[in-house]
Amino acid sequence: MTAFRTPRGAVAIGTTPLLMGVVNATPNSFSDAGQTRTLAAQLARAEELLAAGADLLDVGGQSGVTNEAEIPVAEELRRVLPLVRELAGRGVLLSVDTYRPEVAAAVLEAGAAIVNDTSGLLYPDVAAICADARAALVVMHNRGRPKQRLTDPALYDDVVEDVVAFLRERIAIAADRGLDEEQVIVDPGPDFAKTPAQTVEVLRGLHRIEALGRPVLLALSRKDFLGVITGRRPRERLAATLGAIAALSGRPGQLLRVHDVAEARDLVSVLAVLRGDAELDGDAQLAEHLRREPPAA
């Protein structure tokens, strides 16, 4: 059992991972092609994910696509703040995907509990802001800059060692800014400044990242490395995503960032029972309405 601290208290994680549902407040996400452009659509998507079993939600106002420039801070705030205020007001545990200090400060004040910084703490002030707000901070491995596509097979002598060293360094920088280690979540950064083969190498060496002793966020859903393995577009990568989760989950302290929460919830529930982390009641029986498909209309 491991835990991370937020303004709402400690969040404990056992061998069954927490599921972080993705709500994009962007018109150009790589995975959903702008399906949630309006606040109403974003709220409907959030409610759908929560009903499907999401433990928390990750809101993003700037797409990670690398064929467009960074958007202005004001535009990122315009996209995310109404959604954060509404969901936080409903008591939802919220993460916001941002690396900008101005956005981090605003969303934490609006009720978010976690800053998901995919830049690798490009701006250390983000750590100080999280420290002041008693919020959690996701520290991700990323040798690139925002909106930069960096895929160089020769970039690392040992990519797993680079990830571990980078995360240690960034955790120390965050500590210098006042962030307690209990507020830190680490992310090995699949696809970020990595070729597909480098991402696979990092995931095969996940135990070395877990040895840092902090909860691990795994953002595997629909990622490019899965597209390379399967030859499928983002929304066709559900089976590949579930395969990656099945291969890597079951160790304590994981958060899984996923688009398809219902399917991921089914998977982790079955894995928990088959691995002995959860039990079925001895007299459990299948409900009658689940025994067969209803007749065609």
PDB file of C-alpha atoms in Angstrom:
ATOM      1  CA  MET A   1       0.000   0.000   0.000  1.00  0.00           C
ATOM      2  CA  THR A   2       1.299   3.451  -0.921  1.00  0.00           C
ATOM      3  CA  ALA A   3      -0.281   6.893  -0.899  1.00  0.00           C
ATOM      4  CA  PHE A   4       0.003  10.477  -2.055  1.00  0.00           C
ATOM      5  CA  ARG A   5      -1.199  13.601  -0.308  1.00  0.00           C
ATOM      6  CA  THR A   6      -3.690  16.132  -1.659  1.00  0.00           C
ATOM      7  CA  PRO A   7      -5.652  19.060  -0.181  1.00  0.00           C
ATOM      8  CA  ARG A   8      -8.462  16.538   0.358  1.00  0.00           C
ATOM      9  CA  GLY A   9      -6.266  14.196   2.378  1.00  0.00           C
ATOM     10  CA  ALA A  10      -4.141  11.173   1.595  1.00  0.00           C
ATOM     11  CA  VAL A  11      -5.105   8.912  -1.310  1.00  0.00           C
ATOM     12  CA  ALA A  12      -4.073   5.297  -0.715  1.00  0.00           C
ATOM     13  CA  ILE A  13      -3.378   2.809  -3.505  1.00  0.00           C
ATOM     14  CA  GLY A  14      -3.066  -0.940  -3.089  1.00  0.00           C
ATOM     15  CA  THR A  15      -2.400  -3.572  -5.745  1.00  0.00           C
ATOM     16  CA  THR A  16      -5.575  -2.602  -7.619  1.00  0.00           C
ATOM     17  CA  PRO A  17      -4.694   0.593  -9.508  1.00  0.00           C
ATOM     18  CA  LEU A  18      -6.643   3.818  -9.426  1.00  0.00           C
ATOM     19  CA  LEU A  19      -8.211   4.754 -12.752  1.00  0.00           C
ATOM     20  CA  MET A  20      -7.722   8.326 -13.963  1.00  0.00           C
ATOM     21  CA  GLY A  21     -10.229   9.179 -16.683  1.00  0.00           C
ATOM     22  CA  VAL A  22      -9.247  11.680 -19.388  1.00  0.00           C
ATOM     23  CA  VAL A  23     -11.377  14.750 -20.114  1.00  0.00           C
ATOM     24  CA  ASN A  24      -9.976  16.861 -22.936  1.00  0.00           C
ATOM     25  CA  ALA A  25     -10.936  20.531 -22.993  1.00  0.00           C
ATOM     26  CA  THR A  26      -9.171  20.914 -26.323  1.00  0.00           C
ATOM     27  CA  PRO A  27     -10.299  21.015 -29.956  1.00  0.00           C
ATOM     28  CA  ASN A  28      -7.329  18.991 -31.235  1.00  0.00           C
ATOM     29  CA  SER A  29      -6.525  16.039 -28.993  1.00  0.00           C
ATOM     30  CA  PHE A  30      -4.728  13.239 -30.845  1.00  0.00           C
ATOM     31  CA  SER A  31      -7.176  10.664 -29.511  1.00  0.00           C
ATOM     32  CA  ASP A  32     -10.664  12.144 -29.667  1.00  0.00           C
ATOM     33  CA  ALA A  33     -10.586  14.567 -32.603  1.00  0.00           C
ATOM     34  CA  GLY A  34     -12.293  17.367 -30.653  1.00  0.00           C
ATOM     35  CA  GLN A  35     -15.366  15.433 -29.545  1.00  0.00           C
ATOM     36  CA  THR A  36     -15.722  17.483 -26.337  1.00  0.00           C
ATOM     37  CA  ARG A  37     -15.488  21.091 -27.527  1.00  0.00           C
ATOM     38  CA  THR A  38     -18.213  22.578 -25.316  1.00  0.00           C
ATOM     39  CA  LEU A  39     -18.403  22.736 -21.527  1.00  0.00           C
ATOM     40  CA  ALA A  40     -21.632  20.742 -21.625  1.00  0.00           C
ATOM     41  CA  ALA A  41     -19.970  17.988 -23.660  1.00  0.00           C
ATOM     42  CA  GLN A  42     -16.972  17.957 -21.312  1.00  0.00           C
ATOM     43  CA  LEU A  43     -19.197  17.650 -18.245  1.00  0.00           C
ATOM     44  CA  ALA A  44     -21.189  14.869 -19.901  1.00  0.00           C
ATOM     45  CA  ARG A  45     -17.954  13.039 -20.676  1.00  0.00           C
ATOM     46  CA  ALA A  46     -16.770  13.489 -17.094  1.00  0.00           C
ATOM     47  CA  GLU A  47     -20.009  12.061 -15.709  1.00  0.00           C
ATOM     48  CA  GLU A  48     -19.769   9.129 -18.121  1.00  0.00           C
ATOM     49  CA  LEU A  49     -16.235   8.328 -16.948  1.00  0.00           C
ATOM     50  CA  LEU A  50     -17.173   8.586 -13.274  1.00  0.00           C
ATOM     51  CA  ALA A  51     -20.185   6.334 -13.780  1.00  0.00           C
ATOM     52  CA  ALA A  52     -17.914   3.833 -15.538  1.00  0.00           C
ATOM     53  CA  GLY A  53     -15.666   3.633 -12.492  1.00  0.00           C
ATOM     54  CA  ALA A  54     -13.060   6.393 -12.724  1.00  0.00           C
ATOM     55  CA  ASP A  55     -11.498   7.176  -9.348  1.00  0.00           C
ATOM     56  CA  LEU A  56     -10.326  10.611 -10.480  1.00  0.00           C
ATOM     57  CA  LEU A  57     -10.247  12.720 -13.635  1.00  0.00           C
ATOM     58  CA  ASP A  58      -7.437  14.420 -15.549  1.00  0.00           C
ATOM     59  CA  VAL A  59      -8.437  17.634 -17.327  1.00  0.00           C
ATOM     60  CA  GLY A  60      -6.257  19.039 -20.092  1.00  0.00           C
ATOM     61  CA  GLY A  61      -6.545  22.376 -21.881  1.00  0.00           C
ATOM     62  CA  GLN A  62      -3.602  22.111 -24.261  1.00  0.00           C
ATOM     63  CA  SER A  63      -3.106  19.149 -26.556  1.00  0.00           C
ATOM     64  CA  GLY A  64       0.276  17.468 -26.664  1.00  0.00           C
ATOM     65  CA  VAL A  65       0.237  17.293 -30.464  1.00  0.00           C
ATOM     66  CA  THR A  66       3.536  18.523 -31.850  1.00  0.00           C
ATOM     67  CA  ASN A  67       2.375  19.982 -35.158  1.00  0.00           C
ATOM     68  CA  GLU A  68       0.974  23.141 -33.517  1.00  0.00           C
ATOM     69  CA  ALA A  69       2.470  25.904 -31.356  1.00  0.00           C
ATOM     70  CA  GLU A  70       1.774  26.374 -27.655  1.00  0.00           C
ATOM     71  CA  ILE A  71      -1.475  28.189 -26.955  1.00  0.00           C
ATOM     72  CA  PRO A  72      -1.462  31.379 -24.835  1.00  0.00           C
ATOM     73  CA  VAL A  73      -1.828  30.984 -21.072  1.00  0.00           C
ATOM     74  CA  ALA A  74      -5.072  32.947 -21.187  1.00  0.00           C
ATOM     75  CA  GLU A  75      -6.545  30.496 -23.684  1.00  0.00           C
ATOM     76  CA  GLU A  76      -5.540  27.480 -21.582  1.00  0.00           C
ATOM     77  CA  LEU A  77      -7.198  29.074 -18.554  1.00  0.00           C
ATOM     78  CA  ARG A  78     -10.330  29.864 -20.564  1.00  0.00           C
ATOM     79  CA  ARG A  79     -10.603  26.216 -21.532  1.00  0.00           C
ATOM     80  CA  VAL A  80      -9.975  24.529 -18.183  1.00  0.00           C
ATOM     81  CA  LEU A  81     -11.171  26.814 -15.386  1.00  0.00           C
ATOM     82  CA  PRO A  82     -14.950  26.495 -15.925  1.00  0.00           C
ATOM     83  CA  LEU A  83     -14.640  22.719 -16.095  1.00  0.00           C
ATOM     84  CA  VAL A  84     -12.421  22.517 -13.001  1.00  0.00           C
ATOM     85  CA  ARG A  85     -14.734  24.768 -10.982  1.00  0.00           C
ATOM     86  CA  GLU A  86     -17.793  22.738 -11.947  1.00  0.00           C
ATOM     87  CA  LEU A  87     -16.280  19.309 -11.299  1.00  0.00           C
ATOM     88  CA  ALA A  88     -14.503  20.333  -8.092  1.00  0.00           C
ATOM     89  CA  GLY A  89     -17.799  21.770  -6.882  1.00  0.00           C
ATOM     90  CA  ARG A  90     -19.299  18.319  -7.335  1.00  0.00           C
ATOM     91  CA  GLY A  91     -16.575  16.789  -5.173  1.00  0.00           C
ATOM     92  CA  VAL A  92     -14.619  15.122  -7.970  1.00  0.00           C
ATOM     93  CA  LEU A  93     -10.932  14.380  -7.304  1.00  0.00           C
ATOM     94  CA  LEU A  94      -9.257  16.330 -10.108  1.00  0.00           C
ATOM     95  CA  SER A  95      -5.885  16.429 -11.805  1.00  0.00           C
ATOM     96  CA  VAL A  96      -5.027  19.111 -14.361  1.00  0.00           C
ATOM     97  CA  ASP A  97      -2.525  18.454 -17.126  1.00  0.00           C
ATOM     98  CA  THR A  98      -0.392  21.619 -17.245  1.00  0.00           C
ATOM     99  CA  TYR A  99       3.224  22.708 -16.852  1.00  0.00           C
ATOM    100  CA  ARG A 100       2.597  26.452 -16.529  1.00  0.00           C
ATOM    101  CA  PRO A 101       2.823  28.085 -13.097  1.00  0.00           C
ATOM    102  CA  GLU A 102      -0.001  30.536 -13.833  1.00  0.00           C
ATOM    103  CA  VAL A 103      -2.358  27.721 -14.817  1.00  0.00           C
ATOM    104  CA  ALA A 104      -1.289  25.503 -11.917  1.00  0.00           C
ATOM    105  CA  ALA A 105      -2.008  28.261  -9.399  1.00  0.00           C
ATOM    106  CA  ALA A 106      -5.414  29.035 -10.909  1.00  0.00           C
ATOM    107  CA  VAL A 107      -6.663  25.446 -11.137  1.00  0.00           C
ATOM    108  CA  LEU A 108      -5.553  24.596  -7.606  1.00  0.00           C
ATOM    109  CA  GLU A 109      -7.377  27.653  -6.305  1.00  0.00           C
ATOM    110  CA  ALA A 110     -10.425  26.485  -8.301  1.00  0.00           C
ATOM    111  CA  GLY A 111     -10.415  23.109  -6.541  1.00  0.00           C
ATOM    112  CA  ALA A 112      -8.048  20.784  -8.405  1.00  0.00           C
ATOM    113  CA  ALA A 113      -5.983  18.454  -6.196  1.00  0.00           C
ATOM    114  CA  ILE A 114      -3.177  17.342  -8.545  1.00  0.00           C
ATOM    115  CA  VAL A 115      -1.011  19.034 -11.170  1.00  0.00           C
ATOM    116  CA  ASN A 116       0.035  16.620 -13.912  1.00  0.00           C
ATOM    117  CA  ASP A 117       3.202  18.273 -15.247  1.00  0.00           C
ATOM    118  CA  THR A 118       4.202  16.511 -18.462  1.00  0.00           C
ATOM    119  CA  SER A 119       7.147  18.863 -19.046  1.00  0.00           C
ATOM    120  CA  GLY A 120       9.336  17.234 -16.417  1.00  0.00           C
ATOM    121  CA  LEU A 121       9.118  20.280 -14.171  1.00  0.00           C
ATOM    122  CA  LEU A 122      10.298  22.745 -16.797  1.00  0.00           C
ATOM    123  CA  TYR A 123       9.200  25.515 -14.440  1.00  0.00           C
ATOM    124  CA  PRO A 124      10.161  24.606 -10.838  1.00  0.00           C
ATOM    125  CA  ASP A 125       7.748  27.251  -9.549  1.00  0.00           C
ATOM    126  CA  VAL A 126       5.026  24.683 -10.232  1.00  0.00           C
ATOM    127  CA  ALA A 127       6.441  22.614  -7.365  1.00  0.00           C
ATOM    128  CA  ALA A 128       6.355  25.622  -5.029  1.00  0.00           C
ATOM    129  CA  ILE A 129       2.751  26.320  -6.002  1.00  0.00           C
ATOM    130  CA  CYS A 130       1.787  22.694  -5.267  1.00  0.00           C
ATOM    131  CA  ALA A 131       3.654  22.853  -1.963  1.00  0.00           C
ATOM    132  CA  ASP A 132       1.741  25.957  -0.894  1.00  0.00           C
ATOM    133  CA  ALA A 133      -1.584  24.408  -1.906  1.00  0.00           C
ATOM    134  CA  ARG A 134      -0.755  21.022  -0.298  1.00  0.00           C
ATOM    135  CA  ALA A 135      -1.487  19.520  -3.725  1.00  0.00           C
ATOM    136  CA  ALA A 136       0.035  16.484  -5.390  1.00  0.00           C
ATOM    137  CA  LEU A 137       2.427  16.872  -8.316  1.00  0.00           C
ATOM    138  CA  VAL A 138       3.061  14.382 -11.109  1.00  0.00           C
ATOM    139  CA  VAL A 139       6.740  14.548 -12.071  1.00  0.00           C
ATOM    140  CA  MET A 140       7.220  13.038 -15.524  1.00  0.00           C
ATOM    141  CA  HIS A 141      10.366  12.047 -17.383  1.00  0.00           C
ATOM    142  CA  ASN A 142      10.671  14.238 -20.473  1.00  0.00           C
ATOM    143  CA  ARG A 143      13.938  15.353 -22.069  1.00  0.00           C
ATOM    144  CA  GLY A 144      12.071  17.409 -24.674  1.00  0.00           C
ATOM    145  CA  ARG A 145      10.242  20.696 -24.458  1.00  0.00           C
ATOM    146  CA  PRO A 146       6.488  21.204 -24.729  1.00  0.00           C
ATOM    147  CA  LYS A 147       5.243  20.653 -28.266  1.00  0.00           C
ATOM    148  CA  GLN A 148       8.606  19.184 -29.309  1.00  0.00           C
ATOM    149  CA  ARG A 149       8.699  15.759 -30.939  1.00  0.00           C
ATOM    150  CA  LEU A 150      11.963  14.170 -29.857  1.00  0.00           C
ATOM    151  CA  THR A 151      12.487  10.611 -31.069  1.00  0.00           C
ATOM    152  CA  ASP A 152      16.180   9.833 -31.383  1.00  0.00           C
ATOM    153  CA  PRO A 153      17.294   6.196 -31.141  1.00  0.00           C
ATOM    154  CA  ALA A 154      20.740   7.417 -30.012  1.00  0.00           C
ATOM    155  CA  LEU A 155      19.511   9.843 -27.338  1.00  0.00           C
ATOM    156  CA  TYR A 156      20.173   7.542 -24.372  1.00  0.00           C
ATOM    157  CA  ASP A 157      22.956   5.138 -23.447  1.00  0.00           C
ATOM    158  CA  ASP A 158      20.550   3.514 -20.971  1.00  0.00           C
ATOM    159  CA  VAL A 159      17.049   4.927 -21.179  1.00  0.00           C
ATOM    160  CA  VAL A 160      15.844   3.305 -17.951  1.00  0.00           C
ATOM    161  CA  GLU A 161      18.794   4.707 -16.018  1.00  0.00           C
ATOM    162  CA  ASP A 162      18.105   8.128 -17.552  1.00  0.00           C
ATOM    163  CA  VAL A 163      14.467   7.985 -16.434  1.00  0.00           C
ATOM    164  CA  VAL A 164      15.412   7.029 -12.874  1.00  0.00           C
ATOM    165  CA  ALA A 165      18.160   9.688 -12.627  1.00  0.00           C
ATOM    166  CA  PHE A 166      15.913  12.373 -14.129  1.00  0.00           C
ATOM    167  CA  LEU A 167      13.069  11.629 -11.735  1.00  0.00           C
ATOM    168  CA  ARG A 168      15.400  11.638  -8.733  1.00  0.00           C
ATOM    169  CA  GLU A 169      16.796  15.007  -9.816  1.00  0.00           C
ATOM    170  CA  ARG A 170      13.358  16.534 -10.348  1.00  0.00           C
ATOM    171  CA  ILE A 171      12.078  15.222  -7.019  1.00  0.00           C
ATOM    172  CA  ALA A 172      15.050  16.912  -5.358  1.00  0.00           C
ATOM    173  CA  ILE A 173      14.325  20.168  -7.200  1.00  0.00           C
ATOM    174  CA  ALA A 174      10.692  19.964  -6.047  1.00  0.00           C
ATOM    175  CA  ALA A 175      11.849  19.354  -2.468  1.00  0.00           C
ATOM    176  CA  ASP A 176      14.036  22.468  -2.668  1.00  0.00           C
ATOM    177  CA  ARG A 177      10.845  24.378  -3.556  1.00  0.00           C
ATOM    178  CA  GLY A 178       9.126  23.061  -0.432  1.00  0.00           C
ATOM    179  CA  LEU A 179       7.248  20.061  -1.862  1.00  0.00           C
ATOM    180  CA  ASP A 180       7.018  17.117   0.505  1.00  0.00           C
ATOM    181  CA  GLU A 181       7.885  13.716  -0.963  1.00  0.00           C
ATOM    182  CA  GLU A 182       4.412  12.480   0.022  1.00  0.00           C
ATOM    183  CA  GLN A 183       2.975  14.900  -2.551  1.00  0.00           C
ATOM    184  CA  VAL A 184       4.978  13.387  -5.427  1.00  0.00           C
ATOM    185  CA  ILE A 185       3.712  10.971  -8.087  1.00  0.00           C
ATOM    186  CA  VAL A 186       6.179   9.841 -10.752  1.00  0.00           C
ATOM    187  CA  ASP A 187       5.521   9.099 -14.428  1.00  0.00           C
ATOM    188  CA  PRO A 188       8.060   7.355 -16.706  1.00  0.00           C
ATOM    189  CA  GLY A 189       6.669   9.311 -19.672  1.00  0.00           C
ATOM    190  CA  PRO A 190       5.783   6.724 -22.342  1.00  0.00           C
ATOM    191  CA  ASP A 191       6.260   8.256 -25.830  1.00  0.00           C
ATOM    192  CA  PHE A 192       7.646  11.537 -24.431  1.00  0.00           C
ATOM    193  CA  ALA A 193      11.154  12.095 -25.822  1.00  0.00           C
ATOM    194  CA  LYS A 194      11.327   8.383 -26.547  1.00  0.00           C
ATOM    195  CA  THR A 195      11.101   6.156 -29.576  1.00  0.00           C
ATOM    196  CA  PRO A 196       8.587   3.305 -29.358  1.00  0.00           C
ATOM    197  CA  ALA A 197      11.456   0.895 -28.629  1.00  0.00           C
ATOM    198  CA  GLN A 198      12.753   3.159 -25.853  1.00  0.00           C
ATOM    199  CA  THR A 199       9.269   3.350 -24.338  1.00  0.00           C
ATOM    200  CA  VAL A 200       9.035  -0.435 -24.321  1.00  0.00           C
ATOM    201  CA  GLU A 201      12.466  -0.658 -22.662  1.00  0.00           C
ATOM    202  CA  VAL A 202      11.355   1.744 -19.934  1.00  0.00           C
ATOM    203  CA  LEU A 203       8.154  -0.192 -19.285  1.00  0.00           C
ATOM    204  CA  ARG A 204      10.086  -3.453 -19.103  1.00  0.00           C
ATOM    205  CA  GLY A 205      12.252  -1.804 -16.435  1.00  0.00           C
ATOM    206  CA  LEU A 206       9.337  -0.389 -14.467  1.00  0.00           C
ATOM    207  CA  HIS A 207      10.537  -2.026 -11.239  1.00  0.00           C
ATOM    208  CA  ARG A 208      13.477   0.384 -11.184  1.00  0.00           C
ATOM    209  CA  ILE A 209      11.089   3.352 -11.255  1.00  0.00           C
ATOM    210  CA  GLU A 210       8.880   1.772  -8.595  1.00  0.00           C
ATOM    211  CA  ALA A 211      11.985   1.513  -6.407  1.00  0.00           C
ATOM    212  CA  LEU A 212      11.844   5.309  -6.017  1.00  0.00           C
ATOM    213  CA  GLY A 213       9.090   4.582  -3.523  1.00  0.00           C
ATOM    214  CA  ARG A 214       6.446   6.887  -4.974  1.00  0.00           C
ATOM    215  CA  PRO A 215       3.112   6.125  -6.679  1.00  0.00           C
ATOM    216  CA  VAL A 216       3.557   5.623 -10.423  1.00  0.00           C
ATOM    217  CA  LEU A 217       1.262   7.151 -13.033  1.00  0.00           C
ATOM    218  CA  LEU A 218       1.122   5.065 -16.199  1.00  0.00           C
ATOM    219  CA  ALA A 219      -0.283   6.935 -19.187  1.00  0.00           C
ATOM    220  CA  LEU A 220      -0.470   4.021 -21.612  1.00  0.00           C
ATOM    221  CA  SER A 221      -3.844   4.641 -23.200  1.00  0.00           C
ATOM    222  CA  ARG A 222      -3.814   4.787 -27.016  1.00  0.00           C
ATOM    223  CA  LYS A 223      -0.124   5.715 -27.075  1.00  0.00           C
ATOM    224  CA  ASP A 224       2.045   5.743 -30.211  1.00  0.00           C
ATOM    225  CA  PHE A 225       4.123   2.755 -29.157  1.00  0.00           C
ATOM    226  CA  LEU A 226       0.915   0.706 -29.148  1.00  0.00           C
ATOM    227  CA  GLY A 227       0.116   2.009 -32.620  1.00  0.00           C
ATOM    228  CA  VAL A 228       3.530   0.864 -33.826  1.00  0.00           C
ATOM    229  CA  ILE A 229       3.022  -2.592 -32.340  1.00  0.00           C
ATOM    230  CA  THR A 230      -0.507  -3.029 -33.726  1.00  0.00           C
ATOM    231  CA  GLY A 231      -0.641  -0.760 -36.780  1.00  0.00           C
ATOM    232  CA  ARG A 232      -3.841   0.880 -35.517  1.00  0.00           C
ATOM    233  CA  ARG A 233      -5.077   4.461 -35.130  1.00  0.00           C
ATOM    234  CA  PRO A 234      -5.616   5.962 -31.640  1.00  0.00           C
ATOM    235  CA  ARG A 235      -9.275   5.034 -31.181  1.00  0.00           C
ATOM    236  CA  GLU A 236      -8.577   1.517 -32.473  1.00  0.00           C
ATOM    237  CA  ARG A 237      -6.011   0.822 -29.723  1.00  0.00           C
ATOM    238  CA  LEU A 238      -8.315  -0.321 -26.925  1.00  0.00           C
ATOM    239  CA  ALA A 239      -7.212  -3.955 -27.024  1.00  0.00           C
ATOM    240  CA  ALA A 240      -3.574  -2.857 -27.152  1.00  0.00           C
ATOM    241  CA  THR A 241      -4.106  -0.529 -24.191  1.00  0.00           C
ATOM    242  CA  LEU A 242      -5.740  -3.288 -22.154  1.00  0.00           C
ATOM    243  CA  GLY A 243      -2.900  -5.639 -23.056  1.00  0.00           C
ATOM    244  CA  ALA A 244      -0.349  -3.132 -21.765  1.00  0.00           C
ATOM    245  CA  ILE A 245      -2.322  -2.624 -18.548  1.00  0.00           C
ATOM    246  CA  ALA A 246      -2.602  -6.380 -18.009  1.00  0.00           C
ATOM    247  CA  ALA A 247       1.147  -6.788 -18.474  1.00  0.00           C
ATOM    248  CA  LEU A 248       2.138  -3.978 -16.109  1.00  0.00           C
ATOM    249  CA  SER A 249      -0.545  -3.654 -13.446  1.00  0.00           C
ATOM    250  CA  GLY A 250      -0.968  -5.550 -10.200  1.00  0.00           C
ATOM    251  CA  ARG A 251       1.921  -3.945  -8.357  1.00  0.00           C
ATOM    252  CA  PRO A 252       1.168  -1.521  -5.494  1.00  0.00           C
ATOM    253  CA  GLY A 253       0.838   2.203  -6.039  1.00  0.00           C
ATOM    254  CA  GLN A 254      -0.259   2.589  -9.657  1.00  0.00           C
ATOM    255  CA  LEU A 255      -2.538   5.133 -11.275  1.00  0.00           C
ATOM    256  CA  LEU A 256      -3.672   4.348 -14.819  1.00  0.00           C
ATOM    257  CA  ARG A 257      -4.555   7.280 -17.064  1.00  0.00           C
ATOM    258  CA  VAL A 258      -7.121   5.891 -19.495  1.00  0.00           C
ATOM    259  CA  HIS A 259      -9.658   7.050 -22.054  1.00  0.00           C
ATOM    260  CA  ASP A 260     -11.792   3.866 -21.915  1.00  0.00           C
ATOM    261  CA  VAL A 261     -12.609   3.630 -18.227  1.00  0.00           C
ATOM    262  CA  ALA A 262     -15.361   1.003 -18.343  1.00  0.00           C
ATOM    263  CA  GLU A 263     -13.176  -1.500 -20.161  1.00  0.00           C
ATOM    264  CA  ALA A 264     -10.175  -0.763 -17.952  1.00  0.00           C
ATOM    265  CA  ARG A 265     -12.335  -1.196 -14.832  1.00  0.00           C
ATOM    266  CA  ASP A 266     -13.520  -4.598 -16.058  1.00  0.00           C
ATOM    267  CA  LEU A 267      -9.931  -5.633 -16.741  1.00  0.00           C
ATOM    268  CA  VAL A 268      -8.491  -4.604 -13.375  1.00  0.00           C
ATOM    269  CA  SER A 269     -11.469  -6.153 -11.551  1.00  0.00           C
ATOM    270  CA  VAL A 270     -10.909  -9.523 -13.238  1.00  0.00           C
ATOM    271  CA  LEU A 271      -7.155  -9.347 -12.677  1.00  0.00           C
ATOM    272  CA  ALA A 272      -7.667  -8.554  -8.991  1.00  0.00           C
ATOM    273  CA  VAL A 273      -9.804 -11.669  -8.502  1.00  0.00           C
ATOM    274  CA  LEU A 274      -7.587 -13.999 -10.532  1.00  0.00           C
ATOM    275  CA  ARG A 275      -4.444 -12.772  -8.766  1.00  0.00           C
ATOM    276  CA  GLY A 276      -6.055 -13.218  -5.362  1.00  0.00           C
ATOM    277  CA  ASP A 277      -6.127  -9.505  -4.489  1.00  0.00           C
ATOM    278  CA  ALA A 278      -9.942  -9.622  -4.298  1.00  0.00           C
ATOM    279  CA  GLU A 279     -12.331 -12.480  -3.549  1.00  0.00           C
ATOM    280  CA  LEU A 280     -15.711 -13.626  -4.795  1.00  0.00           C
ATOM    281  CA  ASP A 281     -18.311 -14.547  -2.199  1.00  0.00           C
ATOM    282  CA  GLY A 282     -18.754 -18.303  -2.032  1.00  0.00           C
ATOM    283  CA  ASP A 283     -22.454 -17.990  -2.878  1.00  0.00           C
ATOM    284  CA  ALA A 284     -21.999 -15.404  -5.656  1.00  0.00           C
ATOM    285  CA  GLN A 285     -24.220 -16.046  -8.689  1.00  0.00           C
ATOM    286  CA  LEU A 286     -24.665 -14.226 -11.973  1.00  0.00           C
ATOM    287  CA  ALA A 287     -27.703 -11.946 -11.987  1.00  0.00           C
ATOM    288  CA  GLU A 288     -30.431 -13.277 -14.254  1.00  0.00           C
ATOM    289  CA  HIS A 289     -30.523 -10.176 -16.453  1.00  0.00           C
ATOM    290  CA  LEU A 290     -26.799 -10.643 -17.199  1.00  0.00           C
ATOM    291  CA  ARG A 291     -27.118 -14.264 -18.234  1.00  0.00           C
ATOM    292  CA  ARG A 292     -28.001 -13.648 -21.869  1.00  0.00           C
ATOM    293  CA  GLU A 293     -28.422 -10.844 -24.367  1.00  0.00           C
ATOM    294  CA  PRO A 294     -31.931  -9.377 -24.656  1.00  0.00           C
ATOM    295  CA  PRO A 295     -33.990 -10.373 -27.709  1.00  0.00           C
ATOM    296  CA  ALA A 296     -33.607  -8.169 -30.776  1.00  0.00           C
ATOM    297  CA  ALA A 297     -36.227  -5.407 -31.040  1.00  0.00           C
TER     298      ALA A 297
END
